[in-house]
């Protein structure tokens, strides 16, 4: 089974603007999910979503938060399976390349891993779309 979901996106925004959007709890809460999150290694974060999102809470620990790499564990409520999310940013000619990797999905039992891979894959597509919309609105708002 494939174990890593990868998404790449180029943004017409500064690397600092994209970094803030993915690493500051208040900004994450604006465009994605209610987030008690700080980009500090060891910080135990909580993402809280309504039932319409398919789960109530995601918890984990920030493992690395160096400009411009963010790595944290990811544990969906009512599971005991830990996976890892990694965001990497790279400045490219005035733009920002974002690479997202979600790994460790094979830590779920076989059938559940296939289901979770599908859910996570669709969820990350939605996440990138929401981030794109958020950054576009932020630029036009100024």
Coordinates of C-alpha atoms in Angstrom, one line a residue:
X1 CA 0.0 0.0 0.0
X2 CA 1.2 3.5 -0.8
X3 CA 2.0 5.1 2.5
X4 CA 2.6 8.8 1.7
X5 CA 0.2 11.4 0.4
X6 CA 2.1 14.2 -1.3
X7 CA 0.7 17.5 -2.6
X8 CA 2.6 20.4 -4.2
X9 CA 1.4 23.9 -4.9
X10 CA 3.0 27.1 -6.1
X11 CA 1.7 30.3 -4.5
X12 CA 2.1 33.8 -5.8
X13 CA 2.8 34.9 -2.2
X14 CA 5.8 35.4 -0.1
X15 CA 7.2 32.5 1.8
X16 CA 6.5 34.3 5.1
X17 CA 2.9 34.8 4.2
X18 CA 2.5 31.1 3.4
X19 CA 4.4 30.1 6.5
X20 CA 2.2 32.2 8.7
X21 CA -0.9 30.7 7.2
X22 CA 0.2 27.1 7.9
X23 CA 1.9 27.7 11.3
X24 CA 0.0 30.2 13.3
X25 CA -3.1 28.9 15.1
X26 CA -5.2 32.0 14.5
X27 CA -4.6 31.9 10.7
X28 CA -5.1 28.1 10.5
X29 CA -8.4 28.6 12.3
X30 CA -9.5 31.2 9.7
X31 CA -9.0 29.1 6.6
X32 CA -9.0 25.5 7.7
X33 CA -10.0 24.2 11.1
X34 CA -10.2 25.6 14.7
X35 CA -6.6 25.3 15.8
X36 CA -4.9 25.5 19.2
X37 CA -1.5 25.4 17.5
X38 CA 1.9 26.9 17.9
X39 CA 5.0 26.3 15.7
X40 CA 7.1 25.2 18.7
X41 CA 8.7 21.8 19.0
X42 CA 7.0 19.8 21.8
X43 CA 3.8 21.8 21.6
X44 CA 0.8 19.5 22.0
X45 CA -1.8 20.9 19.5
X46 CA -5.5 20.3 19.0
X47 CA -7.5 20.8 15.8
X48 CA -11.3 20.8 16.4
X49 CA -13.8 20.4 13.6
X50 CA -17.5 20.1 13.5
X51 CA -19.2 16.8 12.7
X52 CA -19.6 18.0 9.1
X53 CA -15.8 17.5 8.7
X54 CA -16.1 13.8 9.5
X55 CA -14.2 13.9 12.8
X56 CA -14.3 16.0 15.9
X57 CA -10.6 16.3 17.0
X58 CA -7.1 15.8 15.7
X59 CA -4.3 15.9 18.2
X60 CA -0.5 15.7 18.0
X61 CA 2.9 17.0 18.9
X62 CA 4.9 19.5 16.9
X63 CA 8.2 17.8 16.1
X64 CA 10.0 20.4 14.1
X65 CA 9.2 24.1 13.3
X66 CA 12.1 25.6 11.4
X67 CA 11.5 28.2 8.8
X68 CA 10.3 26.8 6.5
X69 CA 9.7 23.2 7.6
X70 CA 6.9 22.2 9.9
X71 CA 6.5 18.6 11.1
X72 CA 3.9 17.3 13.5
X73 CA 2.2 14.0 14.5
X74 CA -1.4 13.5 13.6
X75 CA -3.8 11.4 15.6
X76 CA -7.5 11.3 14.7
X77 CA -9.9 11.2 17.6
X78 CA -11.1 7.7 18.5
X79 CA -8.0 6.1 17.0
X80 CA -4.6 5.2 18.5
X81 CA -2.8 5.5 15.2
X82 CA -0.1 8.2 14.9
X83 CA 0.8 9.5 11.4
X84 CA 3.1 12.4 10.4
X85 CA 2.4 15.6 8.5
X86 CA 5.2 17.6 7.0
X87 CA 5.0 21.0 5.3
X88 CA 8.0 22.3 3.4
X89 CA 8.3 25.8 1.8
X90 CA 10.8 27.0 -0.8
X91 CA 11.1 30.5 -2.2
X92 CA 11.2 30.3 -6.0
X93 CA 11.5 33.6 -8.0
X94 CA 9.2 35.6 -5.8
X95 CA 6.8 32.8 -5.3
X96 CA 6.5 30.0 -2.8
X97 CA 6.5 26.3 -3.5
X98 CA 4.7 24.3 -0.8
X99 CA 5.2 20.6 -0.5
X100 CA 2.9 18.7 1.9
X101 CA 3.5 15.0 2.9
X102 CA 1.3 12.9 5.1
X103 CA 3.0 9.6 6.0
X104 CA 2.6 6.6 8.2
X105 CA -0.9 5.8 7.0
X106 CA 0.0 2.1 6.8
X107 CA 0.1 2.2 10.6
X108 CA -3.6 1.7 10.5
X109 CA -4.9 -1.9 10.0
X110 CA -5.0 -2.9 6.4
X111 CA -8.6 -2.2 5.5
X112 CA -8.7 0.9 7.7
X113 CA -5.5 2.1 6.1
X114 CA -7.1 2.0 2.6
X115 CA -10.1 3.9 3.9
X116 CA -8.1 6.5 5.8
X117 CA -5.7 7.0 2.8
X118 CA -8.8 8.0 0.7
X119 CA -10.2 10.3 3.4
X120 CA -6.8 12.0 4.0
X121 CA -6.1 12.3 0.3
X122 CA -9.4 14.1 -0.3
X123 CA -9.0 16.1 2.9
X124 CA -5.6 17.4 1.8
X125 CA -6.9 18.4 -1.6
X126 CA -9.6 20.4 0.1
X127 CA -7.0 21.9 2.5
X128 CA -4.8 23.1 -0.3
X129 CA -7.9 24.6 -2.1
X130 CA -8.9 26.4 1.1
X131 CA -5.3 27.7 1.7
X132 CA -5.2 29.0 -1.9
X133 CA -8.6 30.8 -1.4
X134 CA -7.4 32.2 1.9
X135 CA -4.1 33.6 0.5
X136 CA -5.9 35.0 -2.5
X137 CA -8.4 36.9 -0.4
X138 CA -5.7 38.1 2.0
X139 CA -3.7 39.7 -0.9
X140 CA -6.8 41.3 -2.4
X141 CA -8.0 42.6 1.0
X142 CA -4.9 44.9 1.3

